[in-house]
Coordinates of N, CA and C and ligand atoms in Angstrom, one line a residue:
M176 N 53.0 86.5 135.1 CA 51.9 86.6 134.1 C 51.6 88.1 133.8
S177 N 51.6 88.4 132.5 CA 51.3 89.8 132.2 C 49.9 89.9 131.6
L178 N 49.1 90.8 132.2 CA 47.7 91.1 131.7 C 47.8 92.2 130.7
K179 N 46.9 92.1 129.7 CA 46.9 93.2 128.7 C 46.3 94.5 129.4
R180 N 47.0 95.6 129.2 CA 46.5 96.8 129.8 C 45.3 97.3 129.0
K181 N 44.3 97.9 129.7 CA 43.2 98.5 129.0 C 43.6 99.7 128.2
R182 N 43.0 99.9 127.1 CA 43.4 101.1 126.3 C 42.4 102.2 126.4
I183 N 42.9 103.3 126.9 CA 42.0 104.5 127.0 C 42.3 105.5 125.9
V184 N 41.3 105.9 125.2 CA 41.5 106.9 124.1 C 40.8 108.2 124.5
V185 N 41.6 109.3 124.4 CA 41.1 110.6 124.9 C 41.0 111.5 123.7
L186 N 39.9 112.1 123.4 CA 39.7 113.1 122.4 C 39.6 114.5 123.1
T187 N 40.6 115.4 122.8 CA 40.5 116.7 123.5 C 40.3 117.8 122.5
G188 N 39.7 118.9 123.0 CA 39.5 120.1 122.2 C 39.9 121.3 123.0
A189 N 39.5 122.5 122.5 CA 40.0 123.8 123.0 C 39.7 123.9 124.5
G190 N 38.6 123.3 125.0 CA 38.2 123.5 126.4 C 39.2 123.0 127.4
I191 N 40.0 122.0 127.0 CA 41.0 121.5 128.0 C 42.2 122.5 128.2
S192 N 42.4 123.4 127.2 CA 43.4 124.3 127.3 C 42.9 125.7 127.7
A193 N 41.6 125.8 127.9 CA 41.0 127.2 128.2 C 41.6 127.7 129.6
E194 N 41.7 126.8 130.5 CA 42.2 127.2 131.9 C 43.7 127.4 131.9
S195 N 44.4 127.1 130.8 CA 45.8 127.5 130.6 C 45.9 128.8 129.9
G196 N 44.8 129.5 129.7 CA 44.8 130.8 129.1 C 44.7 130.9 127.6
L197 N 44.4 129.7 127.0 CA 44.2 129.7 125.5 C 42.7 129.6 125.2
G198 N 42.3 130.7 124.5 CA 40.8 130.8 124.3 C 40.2 129.7 123.5
T199 N 39.0 129.4 123.7 CA 38.2 128.5 122.9 C 37.5 129.3 121.8
F200 N 36.8 128.6 121.0 CA 36.0 129.3 120.0 C 34.9 130.2 120.6
R201 N 34.4 129.6 121.7 CA 33.2 130.3 122.3 C 33.5 131.4 123.3
D202 N 34.7 131.5 123.7 CA 35.0 132.5 124.7 C 34.8 133.9 124.2
K203 N 34.4 134.8 125.0 CA 34.2 136.2 124.6 C 35.5 136.9 124.8
G204 N 35.8 137.8 123.9 CA 37.0 138.6 124.1 C 38.3 137.9 123.7
G205 N 38.3 136.7 123.2 CA 39.5 136.0 122.8 C 39.9 136.3 121.4
L206 N 41.0 135.7 120.9 CA 41.5 136.0 119.6 C 40.4 135.7 118.5
W207 N 39.6 134.6 118.8 CA 38.7 134.3 117.7 C 37.5 135.3 117.6
D208 N 37.4 136.1 118.7 CA 36.4 137.1 118.6 C 36.8 138.3 117.8
E209 N 38.2 138.5 117.8 CA 38.7 139.7 117.1 C 38.7 139.5 115.6
H210 N 38.7 138.2 115.2 CA 38.8 137.9 113.8 C 37.7 137.0 113.4
D211 N 37.2 137.1 112.2 CA 36.3 136.2 111.6 C 37.2 135.0 111.2
I212 N 36.7 133.8 111.5 CA 37.5 132.6 111.1 C 37.8 132.5 109.6
N213 N 36.8 133.0 108.9 CA 37.0 133.0 107.4 C 38.1 133.9 106.9
D214 N 38.5 134.9 107.8 CA 39.6 135.8 107.4 C 41.0 135.3 107.7
V215 N 41.0 134.3 108.6 CA 42.3 133.9 109.1 C 42.6 132.4 109.1
A216 N 41.6 131.6 108.9 CA 41.8 130.2 109.1 C 41.3 129.3 108.0
T217 N 41.4 129.9 106.8 CA 40.9 129.1 105.6 C 41.9 129.3 104.4
P218 N 41.9 128.4 103.5 CA 42.8 128.6 102.3 C 42.5 129.9 101.6
E219 N 41.3 130.3 101.6 CA 40.9 131.5 100.8 C 41.5 132.7 101.5
A220 N 41.5 132.7 102.9 CA 42.1 133.8 103.7 C 43.6 133.9 103.3
W221 N 44.3 132.8 103.2 CA 45.7 132.8 102.9 C 45.9 133.4 101.5
I222 N 45.1 133.1 100.5 CA 45.2 133.7 99.2 C 45.0 135.2 99.3
K223 N 43.9 135.6 100.0 CA 43.5 137.0 100.1 C 44.5 137.9 100.9
N224 N 44.9 137.4 102.0 CA 45.7 138.2 102.9 C 46.6 137.4 103.8
P225 N 47.7 136.8 103.2 CA 48.6 135.9 103.9 C 49.2 136.6 105.1
K226 N 49.5 137.9 105.0 CA 50.2 138.6 106.2 C 49.3 138.6 107.4
L227 N 48.0 138.8 107.2 CA 47.0 138.8 108.3 C 46.9 137.4 108.9
V228 N 47.0 136.3 108.0 CA 46.9 135.0 108.5 C 48.2 134.7 109.4
L229 N 49.3 135.1 108.8 CA 50.6 134.8 109.6 C 50.6 135.6 110.9
D230 N 50.1 136.8 110.9 CA 50.0 137.6 112.1 C 49.1 137.0 113.1
F231 N 48.0 136.4 112.7 CA 47.1 135.8 113.6 C 47.7 134.6 114.3
Y232 N 48.4 133.7 113.5 CA 49.0 132.6 114.1 C 50.3 132.9 114.9
N233 N 51.0 134.0 114.5 CA 52.1 134.4 115.3 C 51.7 134.8 116.7
K234 N 50.5 135.5 116.8 CA 50.0 135.9 118.1 C 49.6 134.6 118.9
R235 N 49.0 133.7 118.2 CA 48.6 132.5 118.9 C 49.8 131.7 119.4
R236 N 50.8 131.6 118.6 CA 52.0 130.9 118.9 C 52.7 131.5 120.2
E237 N 52.7 132.8 120.2 CA 53.2 133.5 121.4 C 52.5 133.2 122.6
M238 N 51.1 133.1 122.5 CA 50.3 132.7 123.7 C 50.6 131.3 124.1
V239 N 50.8 130.4 123.1 CA 51.0 129.0 123.5 C 52.4 128.8 124.3
V240 N 53.4 129.5 123.8 CA 54.7 129.3 124.5 C 54.7 129.9 125.9
T241 N 53.9 130.8 126.1 CA 53.9 131.4 127.5 C 52.8 130.7 128.4
S242 N 52.0 129.8 127.8 CA 51.0 129.1 128.7 C 51.7 127.8 129.3
K243 N 50.9 127.3 130.3 CA 51.4 126.1 131.0 C 50.3 125.0 131.0
P244 N 50.7 123.8 131.0 CA 49.7 122.7 131.2 C 48.9 122.9 132.5
N245 N 47.6 122.6 132.5 CA 46.9 122.7 133.7 C 46.6 121.3 134.3
S246 N 45.9 121.2 135.4 CA 45.7 119.9 136.1 C 45.0 118.9 135.2
A247 N 44.3 119.3 134.2 CA 43.7 118.3 133.4 C 44.7 117.6 132.5
H248 N 45.6 118.4 131.9 CA 46.7 117.8 131.0 C 47.5 116.9 131.9
L249 N 47.8 117.4 133.1 CA 48.7 116.6 134.0 C 48.1 115.3 134.5
A250 N 46.8 115.3 134.7 CA 46.1 114.1 135.2 C 46.2 113.1 134.0
L251 N 46.0 113.5 132.8 CA 46.0 112.5 131.7 C 47.4 111.9 131.6
A252 N 48.4 112.6 131.8 CA 49.8 112.1 131.8 C 49.9 111.0 132.9
R253 N 49.3 111.3 134.0 CA 49.4 110.4 135.2 C 48.7 109.0 134.9
L254 N 47.7 109.1 134.1 CA 46.9 107.9 133.7 C 47.8 106.8 133.0
E255 N 48.9 107.3 132.4 CA 49.7 106.4 131.6 C 50.4 105.3 132.5
K256 N 50.6 105.6 133.8 CA 51.2 104.6 134.6 C 50.4 103.3 134.7
H257 N 49.1 103.5 134.5 CA 48.1 102.4 134.8 C 47.4 101.8 133.5
F258 N 47.4 102.6 132.4 CA 46.6 102.2 131.2 C 47.5 102.6 130.0
D259 N 47.1 101.9 128.9 CA 47.7 102.4 127.6 C 46.8 103.6 127.2
V260 N 47.4 104.8 127.1 CA 46.6 106.0 126.8 C 47.0 106.6 125.5
Q261 N 46.0 106.8 124.7 CA 46.3 107.5 123.4 C 45.5 108.8 123.3
I262 N 46.1 109.9 123.1 CA 45.4 111.1 123.1 C 45.3 111.6 121.6
I263 N 44.1 111.9 121.2 CA 43.8 112.5 119.9 C 43.4 114.0 120.2
T264 N 44.2 114.9 119.8 CA 43.8 116.3 120.2 C 43.5 117.1 118.9
Q265 N 42.4 118.0 119.1 CA 42.1 118.9 118.0 C 43.0 120.2 118.2
N266 N 43.6 120.2 119.3 CA 44.4 121.4 119.7 C 45.7 121.5 119.0
I267 N 46.1 122.7 118.7 CA 47.4 122.9 118.0 C 48.5 123.3 119.0
D268 N 48.1 123.4 120.3 CA 49.1 123.7 121.3 C 49.9 122.5 121.6
D269 N 50.9 122.6 122.5 CA 51.8 121.5 122.9 C 51.6 121.2 124.4
L270 N 50.5 121.5 124.9 CA 50.3 121.3 126.4 C 50.2 119.9 126.8
H271 N 49.7 119.0 126.0 CA 49.8 117.5 126.4 C 51.2 117.0 126.4
E272 N 52.0 117.5 125.4 CA 53.4 117.1 125.4 C 54.1 117.5 126.7
R273 N 53.9 118.8 127.0 CA 54.6 119.4 128.1 C 54.1 118.8 129.5
A274 N 52.9 118.3 129.5 CA 52.4 117.7 130.7 C 53.0 116.3 130.9
G275 N 53.5 115.7 129.8 CA 54.2 114.4 129.9 C 53.5 113.3 129.2
S276 N 52.4 113.5 128.5 CA 51.8 112.4 127.8 C 52.7 112.0 126.6
S277 N 52.7 110.7 126.3 CA 53.7 110.3 125.3 C 53.1 109.9 123.9
D278 N 51.8 109.6 123.9 CA 51.2 109.2 122.6 C 50.1 110.2 122.2
I279 N 50.5 111.1 121.4 CA 49.5 112.2 121.0 C 49.4 112.4 119.5
L280 N 48.2 112.3 119.0 CA 48.0 112.6 117.6 C 47.3 113.9 117.5
H281 N 48.0 114.8 116.7 CA 47.4 116.2 116.5 C 46.6 116.1 115.2
L282 N 45.3 116.1 115.4 CA 44.4 116.1 114.2 C 44.5 117.3 113.3
H283 N 44.7 118.5 114.0 CA 44.6 119.8 113.3 C 46.0 120.5 113.2
G284 N 47.0 119.7 113.4 CA 48.4 120.3 113.2 C 48.9 120.8 114.5
E285 N 50.1 121.4 114.4 CA 50.8 121.9 115.6 C 51.4 123.3 115.3
I286 N 51.1 124.2 116.1 CA 51.4 125.6 115.8 C 52.9 125.9 116.0
L287 N 53.6 125.0 116.7 CA 55.1 125.3 116.9 C 55.9 124.7 115.7
K288 N 55.2 124.2 114.7 CA 55.8 123.7 113.5 C 55.4 124.5 112.3
A289 N 56.3 124.6 111.3 CA 56.0 125.3 110.0 C 56.2 124.3 108.9
R290 N 55.6 124.6 107.8 CA 55.9 123.8 106.6 C 55.8 124.7 105.3
S291 N 56.3 124.2 104.2 CA 56.3 125.0 103.0 C 54.9 124.9 102.4
I292 N 54.5 125.9 101.7 CA 53.1 125.9 101.1 C 53.0 124.8 100.0
Q293 N 54.2 124.3 99.5 CA 54.2 123.3 98.5 C 54.3 121.8 99.0
N294 N 54.7 121.7 100.3 CA 55.0 120.4 100.8 C 54.5 120.2 102.2
A295 N 53.5 119.4 102.4 CA 52.9 119.3 103.7 C 53.6 118.2 104.6
E296 N 54.6 117.5 103.9 CA 55.3 116.4 104.6 C 56.5 116.9 105.5
S297 N 57.3 117.8 104.9 CA 58.5 118.2 105.7 C 58.1 119.3 106.7
L298 N 58.3 119.0 107.9 CA 57.9 119.9 109.0 C 59.2 120.5 109.7
Y299 N 59.1 121.8 110.1 CA 60.2 122.5 110.7 C 59.7 123.0 112.0
H300 N 60.5 122.5 113.1 CA 60.1 123.0 114.4 C 60.6 124.4 114.6
I301 N 59.7 125.3 114.8 CA 60.1 126.7 114.9 C 59.9 127.3 116.4
G302 N 59.3 126.4 117.2 CA 59.1 126.9 118.6 C 58.3 128.2 118.6
G303 N 58.7 129.2 119.4 CA 57.9 130.4 119.5 C 58.2 131.4 118.4
K304 N 59.1 131.1 117.4 CA 59.5 132.1 116.4 C 58.3 132.5 115.5
K305 N 58.3 133.7 115.1 CA 57.3 134.2 114.1 C 57.6 133.7 112.7
I306 N 56.6 133.5 111.9 CA 56.8 133.3 110.5 C 56.4 134.6 109.8
K307 N 57.4 135.1 109.0 CA 57.1 136.4 108.3 C 56.9 136.1 106.8
W308 N 56.1 137.0 106.2 CA 56.0 136.9 104.7 C 57.4 137.0 104.1
G309 N 57.7 136.1 103.3 CA 59.1 136.1 102.7 C 60.0 135.1 103.4
D310 N 59.6 134.5 104.5 CA 60.4 133.4 105.1 C 60.2 132.1 104.3
L311 N 61.3 131.6 103.8 CA 61.2 130.5 102.8 C 61.6 129.1 103.5
A312 N 61.0 128.1 103.1 CA 61.4 126.7 103.4 C 62.6 126.3 102.6
P313 N 63.3 125.3 102.9 CA 64.5 124.9 102.1 C 64.1 124.6 100.6
D314 N 62.8 124.3 100.3 CA 62.4 124.1 98.9 C 62.2 125.4 98.2
G315 N 62.4 126.5 98.9 CA 62.3 127.8 98.2 C 60.9 128.4 98.2
H316 N 59.9 127.7 98.8 CA 58.6 128.2 98.9 C 58.3 128.8 100.3
Q317 N 57.3 129.7 100.3 CA 56.9 130.4 101.5 C 56.5 129.4 102.6
L318 N 56.9 129.7 103.9 CA 56.5 128.9 105.0 C 55.1 129.3 105.4
R319 N 54.4 128.3 105.9 CA 53.1 128.6 106.5 C 53.0 127.8 107.8
P320 N 52.1 128.1 108.7 CA 51.9 127.4 110.0 C 51.5 125.9 109.6
H321 N 51.9 125.0 110.4 CA 51.5 123.6 110.2 C 50.2 123.4 111.0
V322 N 49.1 124.0 110.4 CA 47.8 123.8 111.0 C 46.8 123.5 109.9
V323 N 45.8 122.7 110.2 CA 44.7 122.4 109.2 C 43.7 123.5 109.3
W324 N 43.5 124.2 108.1 CA 42.6 125.3 108.1 C 41.2 124.7 107.7
F325 N 40.1 125.5 108.1 CA 38.8 125.0 107.7 C 38.7 124.9 106.2
G326 N 38.1 123.8 105.8 CA 38.0 123.5 104.3 C 39.2 122.7 103.8
E327 N 40.2 122.4 104.6 CA 41.3 121.6 104.2 C 41.1 120.1 104.7
P328 N 41.6 119.2 103.9 CA 41.5 117.8 104.4 C 42.2 117.6 105.8
V329 N 41.8 116.5 106.5 CA 42.4 116.2 107.8 C 43.1 114.9 107.6
P330 N 44.4 114.9 107.2 CA 45.1 113.7 106.8 C 45.1 112.6 107.9
K331 N 45.1 113.0 109.1 CA 45.3 112.0 110.2 C 44.0 111.4 110.7
M332 N 42.9 111.7 109.9 CA 41.6 111.3 110.4 C 41.5 109.7 110.4
Y333 N 42.0 109.1 109.4 CA 41.9 107.6 109.3 C 42.7 107.0 110.4
E334 N 43.9 107.5 110.7 CA 44.7 107.0 111.8 C 43.9 107.2 113.1
A335 N 43.2 108.3 113.3 CA 42.5 108.6 114.5 C 41.3 107.6 114.6
E336 N 40.6 107.3 113.5 CA 39.5 106.4 113.6 C 40.0 105.0 114.0
D337 N 41.2 104.6 113.4 CA 41.7 103.3 113.8 C 42.0 103.2 115.3
I338 N 42.5 104.3 115.9 CA 42.8 104.3 117.3 C 41.5 104.2 118.1
V339 N 40.5 105.0 117.7 CA 39.3 105.0 118.5 C 38.6 103.6 118.4
R340 N 38.6 103.0 117.3 CA 38.0 101.6 117.2 C 38.6 100.7 118.2
E341 N 39.8 100.8 118.6 CA 40.5 99.9 119.5 C 40.3 100.3 121.0
A342 N 39.5 101.3 121.2 CA 39.4 101.8 122.6 C 38.6 100.9 123.5
D343 N 39.1 100.7 124.8 CA 38.3 100.0 125.8 C 37.5 101.1 126.6
I344 N 38.0 102.3 126.7 CA 37.3 103.4 127.4 C 37.6 104.6 126.5
F345 N 36.5 105.4 126.3 CA 36.7 106.6 125.4 C 36.3 107.9 126.3
I346 N 37.2 108.8 126.3 CA 37.0 110.1 127.1 C 37.1 111.3 126.1
V347 N 36.1 112.1 126.2 CA 36.0 113.3 125.3 C 36.1 114.5 126.3
I348 N 37.0 115.5 126.0 CA 37.2 116.6 126.9 C 37.2 117.9 126.2
G349 N 36.3 118.8 126.6 CA 36.4 120.2 126.1 C 36.3 120.4 124.6
T350 N 35.4 119.7 124.0 CA 35.2 120.0 122.6 C 33.7 120.1 122.4
S351 N 33.2 121.1 121.6 CA 31.8 121.3 121.3 C 31.3 120.2 120.3
L352 N 32.2 119.4 119.8 CA 31.9 118.5 118.7 C 31.1 119.1 117.6
N353 N 31.5 120.3 117.3 CA 30.9 121.0 116.1 C 31.8 121.0 114.9
V354 N 33.1 120.7 115.1 CA 34.0 120.7 114.0 C 34.2 119.3 113.4
Y355 N 33.8 119.2 112.1 CA 33.9 117.9 111.4 C 35.2 117.9 110.6
P356 N 35.8 116.7 110.3 CA 35.2 115.3 110.7 C 35.5 114.9 112.1
A357 N 36.3 115.7 112.9 CA 36.7 115.2 114.2 C 35.5 114.8 115.1
A358 N 34.4 115.5 114.9 CA 33.2 115.3 115.7 C 32.6 113.9 115.5
N359 N 32.9 113.3 114.4 CA 32.4 112.0 114.1 C 33.1 110.9 114.9
L360 N 34.3 111.2 115.5 CA 35.0 110.1 116.2 C 34.2 109.5 117.3
I361 N 33.3 110.3 117.9 CA 32.5 109.7 119.0 C 31.7 108.5 118.5
Y362 N 31.3 108.5 117.3 CA 30.5 107.5 116.7 C 31.3 106.3 116.2
V363 N 32.6 106.4 116.2 CA 33.4 105.3 115.7 C 33.7 104.2 116.7
C364 N 33.7 104.6 118.0 CA 34.1 103.6 119.0 C 33.1 102.5 119.2
S365 N 33.5 101.5 119.7 CA 32.7 100.3 119.9 C 31.5 100.7 120.8
P366 N 30.2 100.4 120.5 CA 29.1 100.9 121.2 C 29.1 100.4 122.7
G367 N 29.6 99.3 123.0 CA 29.5 98.8 124.4 C 30.4 99.4 125.4
I368 N 31.5 100.1 125.0 CA 32.5 100.6 125.9 C 32.0 101.8 126.8
E369 N 32.7 102.0 127.9 CA 32.4 103.1 128.7 C 32.9 104.4 128.0
K370 N 32.0 105.4 128.1 CA 32.4 106.7 127.4 C 32.1 107.9 128.4
F371 N 33.0 108.8 128.5 CA 32.8 110.0 129.3 C 33.0 111.2 128.5
I372 N 32.2 112.2 128.8 CA 32.4 113.6 128.2 C 32.5 114.6 129.3
V373 N 33.7 115.3 129.4 CA 33.9 116.3 130.4 C 33.7 117.6 129.6
D374 N 32.8 118.4 130.1 CA 32.6 119.8 129.4 C 31.8 120.7 130.4
L375 N 32.1 122.0 130.3 CA 31.4 123.0 131.1 C 29.9 122.9 130.8
N376 N 29.6 122.6 129.6 CA 28.2 122.6 129.2 C 27.7 121.2 128.8
E377 N 26.4 121.0 128.9 CA 25.8 119.8 128.4 C 25.8 119.8 126.9
L378 N 26.4 118.7 126.2 CA 26.4 118.8 124.8 C 25.2 118.1 124.2
T379 N 24.3 119.0 123.8 CA 23.0 118.5 123.4 C 23.0 117.8 122.0
N380 N 24.1 118.0 121.3 CA 24.2 117.4 119.9 C 24.7 115.9 120.0
V381 N 25.0 115.4 121.2 CA 25.5 114.0 121.3 C 24.4 113.1 121.9
K382 N 24.0 112.2 121.1 CA 23.1 111.2 121.5 C 23.7 109.8 121.5
Y383 N 24.0 109.3 122.6 CA 24.8 108.0 122.6 C 24.5 107.3 123.9
K384 N 24.5 105.9 123.8 CA 24.3 105.1 125.0 C 25.7 105.0 125.7
N385 N 25.6 104.5 127.0 CA 26.8 104.3 127.8 C 27.6 105.5 127.9
L386 N 27.0 106.7 127.9 CA 27.8 107.9 127.9 C 27.6 108.7 129.2
Q387 N 28.6 109.0 129.9 CA 28.5 109.8 131.1 C 28.9 111.2 130.9
H388 N 28.1 112.2 131.2 CA 28.5 113.6 131.1 C 29.0 114.0 132.4
L389 N 30.2 114.5 132.5 CA 30.8 115.0 133.7 C 30.9 116.5 133.5
K390 N 29.9 117.2 134.0 CA 29.7 118.6 133.7 C 30.6 119.4 134.6
G391 N 31.4 120.3 134.1 CA 32.3 121.2 134.9 C 33.6 121.5 134.3
K392 N 34.4 122.2 135.1 CA 35.8 122.6 134.6 C 36.6 121.4 134.3
A393 N 37.4 121.3 133.2 CA 38.3 120.2 132.9 C 39.3 120.1 134.1
S394 N 39.8 121.2 134.6 CA 40.8 121.2 135.6 C 40.3 120.5 136.9
E395 N 39.0 120.4 137.1 CA 38.5 119.6 138.3 C 38.0 118.3 137.9
R396 N 37.2 118.2 136.9 CA 36.5 116.9 136.5 C 37.5 115.9 136.0
V397 N 38.5 116.3 135.2 CA 39.5 115.3 134.7 C 40.3 114.7 135.7
P398 N 40.9 115.4 136.7 CA 41.7 114.7 137.8 C 40.7 113.8 138.6
E399 N 39.5 114.2 138.8 CA 38.6 113.3 139.5 C 38.3 112.0 138.7
L400 N 38.1 112.1 137.4 CA 37.8 111.0 136.6 C 39.1 110.1 136.6
V401 N 40.2 110.7 136.4 CA 41.5 109.9 136.4 C 41.7 109.1 137.7
D402 N 41.4 109.8 138.8 CA 41.5 109.1 140.1 C 40.6 107.9 140.2
K403 N 39.3 108.1 139.7 CA 38.3 107.1 139.7 C 38.7 105.9 138.9
L404 N 39.3 106.2 137.7 CA 39.7 105.1 136.8 C 40.9 104.3 137.4
I405 N 41.8 105.0 138.0 CA 43.0 104.4 138.6 C 42.5 103.5 139.9
N406 N 41.7 104.1 140.7 CA 41.2 103.4 141.9 C 40.4 102.2 141.5
G407 N 39.6 102.3 140.4 CA 38.7 101.2 139.9 C 39.6 100.1 139.5
K408 N 40.7 100.4 138.8 CA 41.6 99.4 138.3 C 42.3 98.6 139.5
K409 N 42.7 99.4 140.5 CA 43.4 98.8 141.6 C 42.4 97.7 142.3
Q410 N 41.1 98.1 142.3 CA 40.2 97.2 143.0 C 39.9 95.9 142.2
N411 N 40.2 95.9 140.9 CA 39.8 94.8 140.0 C 40.8 93.6 140.2
Ligands
LIG93 P1 35.1 124.8 120.8 O1 35.5 126.2 121.2 O2 34.1 124.6 119.7 O3 34.5 124.1 122.1 C1 35.1 124.1 123.3 C2 34.3 123.3 124.3 O4 35.0 123.3 125.5 C3 32.9 123.8 124.5 O5 32.0 122.8 124.5 C4 33.0 124.5 126.0 O6 31.8 124.3 126.7 C5 34.1 123.6 126.6 N1 34.9 124.3 127.6 C6 35.3 125.6 127.6 N2 36.1 125.8 128.7 C7 36.1 124.6 129.4 C8 36.7 124.2 130.6 N3 37.4 125.0 131.4 N4 36.5 122.9 131.0 C9 35.7 122.1 130.3 N5 35.2 122.4 129.2 C10 35.3 123.7 128.7 O7 36.4 124.0 120.5 P2 36.7 122.6 119.7 O8 35.5 121.7 119.8 O9 38.1 122.2 120.2 O10 36.8 123.1 118.2 C11 37.5 124.2 117.9 C12 38.6 124.1 116.9 O11 39.5 125.2 117.1 C13 39.5 122.9 117.0 O12 39.8 122.5 115.8 C14 40.7 123.3 117.8 O13 41.9 122.8 117.2 C15 40.8 124.8 117.5 N6 41.3 125.5 118.7 C16 42.4 125.1 119.3 C17 42.9 125.8 120.4 C18 44.2 125.3 121.1 O14 45.0 124.7 120.4 N7 44.4 125.5 122.4 C19 42.2 126.8 120.9 C20 41.0 127.3 120.3 C21 40.6 126.6 119.1

């Protein structure tokens, strides 16, 4: 007899990768502190100073390839042996992939991929390579990082909403839930299901029933939560 496995949907943000050395928006002294987001992560910034934008993402790409998944990423991969797990990440790094998770939707793109400024569909895996001004895609247009800039549409949002609607358990990790439309995903899931938020800080902007705040470092709280879910399942 086969029982349907419970579906766990996990929404992650910059906080899950912070302990892998990749700065969040809020960290002091990180890349985001050195630059105004408006100067490096918007379509207007690209028009005004594309070399600065490329340089910013080249540095971030370099940091991603030298970083490693931490115990939070690894715990989520472990969860797959027991549940159907779908990860929706706002992160552009590949740490969930390298930890071993298999079902990952990148809402805001992937820094290790590039695309032509004229075609968002054809993606080129560039790994840790820099994109320089003058580097062209096969269609003859300039390459840009495959990331969603502020002010650009989020094409995978509908797919993400469909995934969240089907969740039996919803876990949010390391996101301030300040960046829209991703922040709306918390309100899409079925109201009765179990919901957990792991974050260093209490998120005062989230008002929801059946929600457990697990305050602390993702590297500690996520493995604890994963163990609890696995043990709870074994007892059922
Ligand atoms: P955010 O910086 O707005 O919020 C990060 C959240 O993580 C905060 O609530 C903070 O309290 C929490 N946090 C920080 N360190 C933590 C830790 N060790 N353990 C648990 N929680 C921790 O980030 P966001 O909500 O993801 O939105 C920022 C946007 O910037 C997203 O679109 C994201 O794609 C992008 N971003 C991505 C990366 C990356 O790919 N690694 C890094 C920075 C920003």
